[in-house]
Amino acid sequence: MTVHKVCGTETEYGISVRNQRESNPAIASGLVVNSYAGTHARVQWSFEEESPGRDARGFGVGGVVVEDFDSALVNVVLSNGARLYVDHAHPEYSTPECFDPLEAALHDKAGELVMARAGAAAGTLLPAGQRMGLYKNNSDGKGNSYGTHENYLLARELPFADVIRYLTAFLVTRQIFTGSGKVGSENGRPNIPFQLTQRADFFEERVGLETTLKRPIINTRDEPHGDPSKYRRLHVIIGDANLSETQTFVKLGTASLFLAALEDGALPDPVALADPVAAVWQVSHDLDFRLPLSLEDGGSATSLELQWQYLEWLTKYAEQVAPDPVYDRVLALWASILADLETDPTRLADRLDWAAKLQILEGFRNRDGLEWDDSKLRALDLQYHDVDPERGLYYRLAGRGSMQRLFTDEEIELAVAEPPERTRAYFRGRCVSRFSESLVAANWDSLVFEVGEDTLKRVPMMEPLRGTKERVDTVLEEVADAAELVRALGGSHGRTGSEEGPAEGNGS
Amino acid sequence: MAEQDRKKVQRKGTEAESEAVQPAAGETAAETTERIDELLDEIDEVLEENAEEFVKNYVQKGGQ
């Protein structure tokens, strides 16, 4: 692989204060974030380096409002290196940078647990009879969507035009195994009782910078959060929030492998859909996986056929480069999912959220004679995603042993507290745990310390694979406080110092 | 995609299927029914009491 596929997710959670009239979602979201007891201290997020208006196609967009000033008050860094914050009207959790898709899937689950705890803590502050509801989904069923974004580290040399040419049909057709399922349709799409994904109805462009309206299949935000001469961060906005551990792992794993093969020039000519924007909702609405999608070359193929094709490409690629064994697990799970989609999709109820949800909905329809427009089915749809372990239907299924799991509860618990060890998230998380009183701000690629001198000390972290346990544990063990740490690292004044990052400090 | 290629893809698919990791041995239809009935009973205990009000009040604006 040209660039190691560091990856992670960011999820906006749905929020609803039960039994409260006219609840304000921004205030409720702030209450959730501020109630989370897992923050050692209020280490603030710094927006200094962020530029979501920069476009990967090479031009900038002026006047993009980054954040409201007040949102800095509800924007914190956790001891696992993650970010917990309020994004407009939603509480959001960004995982730390993870070394591989399995670790990222684990930290995605840790985010659910953080939200569940934050919601429970916020609930104790509500008047009697009210309850905080948090939902890991992407639609309110009324035409409003909120995102689950994936991030992948890419080589800067990879032409963005290649990302567009290759990835579009992959992202459109992977919906058959990335969807979390939804009752009904929205945003003017054709009426349908049930569809595979939460998000498909909201995609209206092929390529673009937007994330809140006219959502594009390929998002061009060019904000690498690392050395911009070496890296891109691909910001994928077309996925669903998944409760299924298998599904998040396969979603991140297949995309990571696809991007690695693309960087290595190991893929045959790309497959181009004739109308990818229409294909997004058409694939999501096709529960038989037999709908022929028109291709640019005049032929046609189904979503399932194209995914078999991609599996073949990436199996061949893996044979050539022998990547980490974690990718063998990705390929095996992917193959098993495609095989079941081909022969008996109901068998996927233990691995895919849409199939698990559909099984519940069909069960209630059969038992209670419900029509598809019955409110009870929409309520079941929403409650599948409730992060409260007692109420959430996913957790009920998992508790009965009906979902295939990749992680133990203990592993998820550990990931709530501990950062990944093989990325710079390790350094961030450890600094939050040990030096929070001196750590005045943090973001993805720097930490800022107040160590009693005239100027604040900024430690840059421009390399996602430095700041690892292996590289920084020695120096962290040797220093007694943040001032010693900054001296040991040769910390810079302002932004004038080394951009190499903390790994240089311990001579490794 | 040409017709010939598509057939090739499907054939490859069948090969991959035979090698795929499959979930644990299947249950009988009766066992499936029983399992789902138990699940529905469990869900009955935790489902939001007023489904219509719950769904109506779930409105999420300002998302990405």
XYZ file of C-alpha atoms in Angstrom:
572
model
C 0.000 0.000 0.000
C 1.294 3.411 -0.926
C -0.075 5.000 2.234
C -1.179 2.959 5.229
C -4.951 3.123 5.446
C -5.485 4.931 8.714
C -9.253 5.303 9.112
C -12.065 6.368 11.411
C -15.717 7.391 11.588
C -17.702 10.426 12.695
C -21.358 10.004 13.614
C -24.082 12.539 14.292
C -26.601 10.986 16.661
C -30.322 11.667 16.520
C -31.600 13.256 19.734
C -35.067 13.447 21.227
C -36.096 14.447 24.740
C -39.054 12.218 25.455
C -42.096 13.871 27.019
C -40.685 17.385 26.626
C -42.636 19.898 24.575
C -40.696 22.059 22.163
C -37.322 20.682 23.138
C -34.360 22.515 21.625
C -32.009 19.965 20.040
C -28.933 22.223 20.263
C -29.469 22.724 23.994
C -30.236 19.042 24.513
C -27.079 18.094 22.583
C -25.009 20.446 24.727
C -26.483 18.855 27.834
C -25.465 15.407 26.578
C -21.871 16.378 25.798
C -21.437 18.362 29.010
C -22.893 15.569 31.115
C -20.414 12.965 29.992
C -18.411 11.998 33.025
C -15.653 10.350 31.025
C -13.952 13.660 30.310
C -11.049 14.109 32.697
C -11.153 17.817 32.088
C -12.619 20.167 29.537
C -9.824 20.046 27.020
C -11.054 22.258 24.210
C -10.969 21.500 20.552
C -9.049 24.015 18.441
C -10.282 24.928 14.976
C -7.051 26.657 13.996
C -6.069 24.132 11.360
C -9.480 23.227 9.992
C -10.654 24.261 6.553
C -13.701 22.272 5.451
C -14.182 24.707 2.554
C -11.103 23.469 0.728
C -11.958 21.403 -2.330
C -9.978 18.335 -3.422
C -10.440 19.345 -7.034
C -8.112 22.263 -6.416
C -10.183 25.325 -5.621
C -11.344 26.916 -2.401
C -14.798 28.049 -1.370
C -14.988 31.310 0.520
C -17.387 32.189 3.260
C -17.935 28.697 4.620
C -18.843 29.084 8.256
C -16.834 26.519 10.185
C -18.612 26.487 13.531
C -20.516 28.780 15.811
C -18.209 30.253 18.413
C -20.277 28.825 21.227
C -19.813 25.292 19.992
C -16.233 25.414 21.292
C -17.785 25.218 24.752
C -19.195 21.777 24.026
C -16.307 20.266 22.162
C -14.048 17.979 24.104
C -11.245 15.490 23.637
C -11.424 12.154 25.409
C -8.725 9.946 26.901
C -9.097 7.528 23.972
C -8.192 10.309 21.547
C -11.772 10.735 20.291
C -13.706 13.969 19.943
C -17.164 14.424 21.518
C -19.012 17.568 20.511
C -22.143 19.318 19.371
C -22.478 19.776 15.644
C -25.359 22.200 15.174
C -28.337 20.222 16.467
C -26.718 16.833 17.088
C -24.249 15.313 19.503
C -21.407 13.891 17.428
C -18.645 11.410 18.109
C -15.479 11.183 16.028
C -13.389 8.116 16.658
C -9.666 8.550 17.080
C -7.482 7.755 14.077
C -7.316 3.961 13.915
C -4.631 1.713 12.494
C -6.988 -0.578 10.585
C -10.716 -1.138 9.915
C -11.107 -3.631 12.771
C -9.802 -1.137 15.301
C -11.975 1.580 13.743
C -15.061 -0.642 14.044
C -14.199 -1.198 17.716
C -13.874 2.532 18.340
C -17.110 3.154 16.465
C -18.793 0.875 19.030
C -16.973 2.665 21.860
C -18.615 5.851 20.575
C -22.031 4.258 21.071
C -21.175 3.425 24.657
C -19.932 6.977 25.279
C -23.217 8.328 23.863
C -25.280 5.910 25.949
C -23.495 7.041 29.114
C -23.646 10.717 28.199
C -27.369 10.360 27.481
C -28.017 8.579 30.776
C -26.082 11.257 32.690
C -27.951 14.045 30.892
C -31.220 12.294 31.676
C -30.645 12.691 35.410
C -30.712 16.471 34.906
C -34.093 16.460 33.169
C -37.385 17.067 35.003
C -39.184 13.978 36.303
C -40.971 12.071 33.568
C -38.598 13.204 30.814
C -35.931 11.034 29.242
C -33.009 11.614 26.904
C -33.201 9.528 23.742
C -30.132 9.123 21.518
C -30.283 7.252 18.226
C -27.472 5.982 16.037
C -29.308 6.419 12.758
C -29.327 8.900 9.862
C -32.902 9.963 9.181
C -35.967 11.190 11.049
C -38.307 9.767 8.408
C -39.546 13.279 7.640
C -36.988 14.423 5.095
C -34.149 15.295 7.470
C -30.879 13.383 7.393
C -27.722 13.556 9.502
C -24.447 11.961 8.711
C -22.142 9.106 9.422
C -18.863 9.873 7.685
C -15.870 7.644 7.066
C -12.319 8.936 6.761
C -9.433 7.255 4.978
C -5.846 8.424 4.639
C -4.834 8.695 0.991
C -1.629 9.492 -0.828
C -1.610 13.042 -2.165
C -0.202 11.772 -5.490
C -3.369 9.808 -6.231
C -5.266 11.990 -8.728
C -8.641 12.873 -7.268
C -10.174 12.244 -10.688
C -9.242 8.566 -10.218
C -11.039 8.477 -6.878
C -14.156 9.783 -8.618
C -13.864 7.403 -11.599
C -13.340 4.269 -9.537
C -15.087 4.834 -6.252
C -18.482 6.115 -7.428
C -19.933 2.780 -8.594
C -18.338 0.998 -5.632
C -20.007 3.311 -3.119
C -23.368 3.141 -4.892
C -23.453 -0.661 -5.068
C -21.952 -1.388 -1.625
C -25.225 -0.119 -0.135
C -26.523 -3.686 -0.336
C -24.326 -4.504 2.660
C -23.785 -1.095 4.282
C -27.427 -0.092 4.811
C -29.164 -0.015 8.181
C -32.644 -0.221 6.678
C -35.520 2.243 6.757
C -39.308 2.147 6.687
C -40.575 4.236 3.761
C -38.882 6.762 1.519
C -38.167 10.505 1.706
C -37.054 13.541 -0.244
C -39.443 12.954 -3.153
C -38.220 9.450 -3.955
C -40.804 6.836 -5.029
C -42.935 5.359 -2.253
C -41.707 2.028 -0.970
C -42.517 0.118 2.246
C -38.924 -0.590 3.250
C -35.486 0.126 1.807
C -31.926 -0.985 2.488
C -30.430 2.322 3.658
C -31.153 5.374 5.773
C -29.241 7.798 3.560
C -29.825 6.957 -0.117
C -32.868 9.187 -0.599
C -30.756 12.247 0.193
C -28.008 12.001 -2.451
C -28.489 14.435 -5.313
C -25.091 15.065 -6.922
C -22.207 13.007 -8.271
C -19.373 15.098 -6.846
C -19.301 18.107 -4.572
C -18.196 19.893 -1.448
C -21.573 20.046 0.310
C -22.533 17.835 3.229
C -25.861 19.318 4.341
C -27.733 19.875 1.072
C -27.410 18.510 -2.444
C -25.309 15.762 -0.905
C -22.772 14.266 -3.343
C -21.758 10.608 -3.776
C -18.123 11.741 -3.739
C -17.399 14.473 -1.230
C -14.467 16.676 -2.200
C -13.579 18.172 1.164
C -9.798 18.464 1.128
C -8.755 18.781 4.722
C -6.009 16.223 5.321
C -5.429 16.826 9.065
C -1.841 15.925 8.289
C 1.010 16.944 6.021
C -0.869 18.275 2.968
C 2.071 17.622 0.659
C 1.848 13.874 1.402
C -1.750 13.137 2.320
C -5.390 13.507 1.548
C -8.150 12.483 3.906
C -10.970 10.993 1.869
C -14.245 12.048 3.505
C -16.951 9.522 2.568
C -20.436 10.775 3.429
C -22.617 8.157 1.721
C -22.639 5.463 4.406
C -25.175 4.591 7.103
C -24.568 4.436 10.836
C -24.341 0.739 11.649
C -24.989 -0.967 14.951
C -23.710 -4.301 13.617
C -20.012 -4.703 14.353
C -19.564 -6.935 11.323
C -21.144 -4.367 9.070
C -18.981 -1.445 10.187
C -15.889 -3.631 9.849
C -16.795 -4.780 6.337
C -17.816 -1.264 5.287
C -14.489 0.231 6.389
C -12.433 -2.786 5.363
C -13.690 -3.063 1.797
C -13.238 0.669 1.197
C -9.723 0.624 2.716
C -8.685 -2.276 0.522
C -10.278 -0.697 -2.560
C -8.419 2.572 -1.978
C -5.120 0.779 -1.341
C -5.494 -1.135 -4.616
C -6.362 2.075 -6.420
C -3.244 3.783 -5.062
C -1.140 0.822 -6.118
C -2.540 0.982 -9.641
C -3.778 -2.583 -9.207
C -7.331 -2.167 -10.505
C -8.552 -2.869 -14.054
C -10.509 -0.200 -15.925
C -13.233 1.321 -13.763
C -16.916 0.470 -14.096
C -18.981 3.613 -14.695
C -22.709 3.818 -13.989
C -24.719 5.756 -16.569
C -26.716 7.584 -13.896
C -25.057 7.082 -10.506
C -27.266 9.580 -8.673
C -30.473 7.735 -9.607
C -28.709 4.443 -8.950
C -28.138 5.438 -5.302
C -31.830 5.285 -4.413
C -32.599 2.569 -6.973
C -30.113 0.210 -5.304
C -31.438 1.091 -1.869
C -35.032 0.425 -2.983
C -34.179 -2.914 -4.664
C -34.675 -5.622 -2.069
C -34.211 -8.376 -4.652
C -30.742 -7.235 -5.786
C -31.766 -7.975 -9.365
C -32.277 -4.462 -10.755
C -30.079 -3.926 -13.825
C -28.123 -0.676 -13.545
C -27.234 0.949 -16.872
C -23.516 1.324 -17.451
C -21.770 4.038 -19.439
C -20.449 1.490 -21.936
C -24.028 0.606 -22.890
C -24.290 -2.620 -20.904
C -25.878 -3.209 -17.548
C -25.140 -5.016 -14.293
C -26.835 -5.488 -10.935
C -25.423 -4.120 -7.694
C -24.632 -7.667 -6.609
C -22.797 -8.476 -9.846
C -20.644 -5.385 -9.488
C -19.813 -6.243 -5.885
C -18.776 -9.759 -6.941
C -16.558 -8.087 -9.526
C -14.964 -5.837 -6.890
C -14.454 -8.824 -4.585
C -12.633 -10.588 -7.400
C -10.406 -7.559 -8.044
C -9.506 -7.127 -4.403
C -9.006 -10.834 -3.758
C -6.468 -10.800 -6.579
C -4.869 -7.645 -5.154
C -4.599 -9.221 -1.695
C -2.927 -12.284 -3.205
C -0.323 -9.989 -4.788
C 0.492 -7.728 -1.855
C -0.387 -10.008 1.096
C -1.723 -7.245 3.312
C -2.254 -7.565 7.053
C -4.383 -10.643 7.993
C -7.171 -8.304 9.057
C -7.923 -7.920 5.344
C -8.329 -11.681 4.948
C -11.162 -11.388 7.465
C -12.638 -8.536 5.435
C -12.580 -10.602 2.240
C -14.057 -13.708 3.907
C -16.911 -11.787 5.537
C -17.569 -9.833 2.351
C -17.773 -13.077 0.336
C -20.135 -14.676 2.862
C -22.401 -11.628 2.749
C -22.526 -11.534 -1.058
C -23.230 -15.278 -1.136
C -26.181 -14.878 1.226
C -27.490 -11.889 -0.703
C -27.450 -14.134 -3.751
C -29.189 -17.139 -2.229
C -31.053 -16.239 0.964
C -30.815 -12.646 2.278
C -32.810 -13.512 5.413
C -29.687 -15.323 6.635
C -28.003 -11.921 6.944
C -30.196 -10.965 9.913
C -27.238 -11.815 12.175
C -24.757 -9.557 10.312
C -26.543 -6.682 8.580
C -28.698 -4.090 10.326
C -31.169 -3.791 7.473
C -31.785 -7.537 7.503
C -32.056 -7.671 11.301
C -34.508 -4.770 11.275
C -36.549 -6.263 8.447
C -36.870 -9.523 10.358
C -38.300 -7.635 13.339
C -40.672 -5.591 11.163
C -41.937 -8.656 9.275
C -42.374 -10.455 12.584
C -44.636 -7.723 13.931
C -46.505 -7.448 10.638
C -47.236 -11.148 10.655
C -48.146 -11.396 14.321
C -50.165 -8.190 14.640
C -51.429 -7.836 11.060
C -49.827 -4.399 10.643
C -49.812 -2.466 7.371
C -46.556 -0.823 6.335
C -47.881 2.649 7.178
C -48.549 1.715 10.804
C -46.774 4.032 13.282
C -45.663 1.023 15.268
C -43.367 -0.073 12.438
C -41.778 3.384 12.250
C -41.357 3.338 16.020
C -39.627 -0.050 15.797
C -37.388 1.349 13.060
C -36.308 4.254 15.280
C -35.947 2.159 18.382
C -33.660 -0.296 16.629
C -31.062 2.524 16.825
C -31.653 3.658 20.442
C -28.245 3.555 22.172
C -29.813 2.794 25.550
C -28.830 -0.854 26.076
C -32.229 -1.644 27.624
C -34.371 -0.005 24.961
C -32.280 -0.326 21.823
C -33.553 -3.223 19.718
C -30.097 -3.929 18.289
C -28.852 -4.528 21.838
C -31.805 -6.804 22.507
C -30.834 -8.889 19.490
C -27.173 -8.912 20.479
C -28.094 -9.826 24.053
C -29.979 -12.875 22.763
C -26.964 -13.958 20.770
C -28.734 -13.179 17.507
C -26.015 -10.878 16.095
C -22.545 -12.040 15.112
C -20.099 -10.014 17.170
C -16.466 -9.171 16.615
C -15.759 -7.630 20.011
C -16.407 -8.475 23.638
C -18.047 -5.936 25.943
C -14.720 -5.718 27.755
C -12.898 -4.749 24.563
C -15.423 -1.998 23.857
C -15.162 -0.793 27.438
C -11.387 -0.602 27.113
C -11.685 1.392 23.874
C -13.790 3.990 25.706
C -10.820 4.731 27.942
C -7.723 3.798 25.964
C -6.483 5.241 22.658
C -5.357 3.180 19.665
C -1.685 2.357 20.179
C -0.474 2.500 16.596
C -1.478 6.043 15.531
C -0.927 9.585 16.821
C -4.230 9.214 18.701
C -2.109 7.456 21.319
C -0.138 10.613 22.079
C -3.289 12.771 22.134
C -5.158 10.377 24.408
C -2.277 9.947 26.817
C -1.767 13.703 27.040
C -5.469 14.144 27.822
C -5.162 11.538 30.595
C -1.956 12.853 32.112
C -1.640 16.555 31.381
C -5.194 17.829 31.002
C -4.551 20.762 33.351
C -1.849 22.066 31.020
C -3.458 21.006 27.761
C -5.374 24.087 26.646
C -6.417 22.913 23.189
C -6.220 19.911 20.934
C -7.181 18.992 17.423
C -6.351 16.230 14.977
C -2.874 17.463 14.119
C -1.648 19.414 17.142
C -1.768 19.854 20.904
C -1.312 23.210 22.662
C 0.120 23.360 26.191
C 0.271 26.136 28.791
C 3.445 25.492 30.771
C 3.877 28.774 32.655
C 5.955 30.556 30.047
C 5.282 33.665 27.957
C 3.864 31.746 25.036
C 1.715 28.679 24.622
C 3.582 25.649 23.350
C 2.213 23.929 20.305
C 3.181 20.339 19.523
C 2.431 19.529 15.880
C 1.334 16.024 14.892
C 1.360 16.126 11.110
C 2.122 12.409 10.725
C -0.820 10.106 11.599
C 1.510 7.148 12.173
C 3.800 8.932 14.627
C 2.967 9.597 18.233
C 2.398 5.860 18.630
C 2.874 3.888 21.829
C 6.107 2.493 20.476
C 7.460 5.952 19.692
C 6.299 8.040 22.656
C 5.886 5.758 25.679
C 9.512 6.159 26.720
C 9.385 9.939 26.764
C 5.975 9.941 28.444
C 7.342 7.724 31.214
C 10.371 9.941 31.728
C 8.587 13.271 32.153
C 6.826 14.421 35.306
C 4.679 17.164 33.835
C 3.703 18.959 30.643
C 6.580 21.433 30.884
C 9.065 18.577 30.895
C 7.214 16.915 28.052
C 7.372 20.056 25.924
C 11.090 20.468 26.680
C 11.731 16.822 25.843
C 9.929 17.175 22.552
C 11.618 20.467 21.723
C 8.181 22.085 21.550
C 7.820 25.103 19.323
C 6.723 28.655 19.958
C 3.547 29.216 18.038
C 3.791 27.472 14.705
C 7.428 28.019 13.907
C 8.854 24.747 15.082
C 9.310 21.308 13.677
C 6.324 19.875 11.831
C 7.648 16.381 12.374
C 5.615 15.725 15.460
C 6.173 14.192 18.862
C 7.920 11.089 17.612
C 11.121 13.049 17.109
C 11.285 13.872 20.806
C 12.362 10.457 21.995
C 14.956 9.985 19.326
C 13.167 7.134 17.596
C -20.776 -4.623 -18.874
C -21.036 -7.085 -21.758
C -23.267 -10.124 -21.370
C -20.287 -12.453 -21.444
C -18.493 -10.589 -18.657
C -21.568 -10.578 -16.518
C -21.888 -14.348 -16.718
C -18.252 -14.630 -15.801
C -18.810 -12.455 -12.765
C -21.734 -14.582 -11.622
C -19.768 -17.752 -12.074
C -16.938 -16.297 -10.028
C -19.561 -15.438 -7.466
C -20.631 -19.029 -7.195
C -17.040 -20.090 -6.646
C -16.560 -17.536 -3.906
C -19.790 -18.666 -2.337
C -18.544 -22.181 -1.836
C -15.453 -20.876 -0.078
C -17.297 -18.338 2.003
C -17.518 -18.455 5.736
C -21.084 -19.377 6.573
C -22.899 -18.722 9.834
C -23.490 -21.536 12.275
C -25.613 -24.452 11.176
C -29.125 -23.379 10.235
C -32.179 -23.853 12.399
C -35.447 -25.448 11.350
C -38.395 -23.301 10.262
C -40.163 -24.093 13.531
C -37.120 -23.035 15.536
C -36.916 -19.781 13.584
C -40.577 -19.035 14.268
C -40.144 -19.754 17.947
C -37.044 -17.597 18.174
C -38.743 -14.658 16.452
C -41.872 -14.984 18.589
C -39.734 -14.805 21.728
C -37.946 -11.780 20.325
C -41.224 -9.996 19.599
C -42.435 -10.708 23.121
C -39.241 -9.231 24.501
C -39.589 -6.142 22.307
C -43.198 -5.681 23.442
C -41.819 -5.074 26.928
C -39.558 -2.192 25.895
C -41.293 -0.618 22.896
C -42.181 3.066 23.297
C -45.704 3.195 24.709
C -47.183 5.760 22.358
C -45.718 4.855 18.991
C -47.579 7.539 17.081
C -46.501 10.346 19.420
C -42.933 9.021 19.509
C -42.676 8.973 15.723
C -44.375 12.355 15.315
C -42.062 14.110 17.776
C -38.900 12.645 16.332
C -37.750 15.564 14.154
C -34.055 16.120 13.406
C -33.049 19.274 11.610
C -29.615 20.719 10.889
C -27.774 17.497 10.061
C -24.998 16.809 7.607
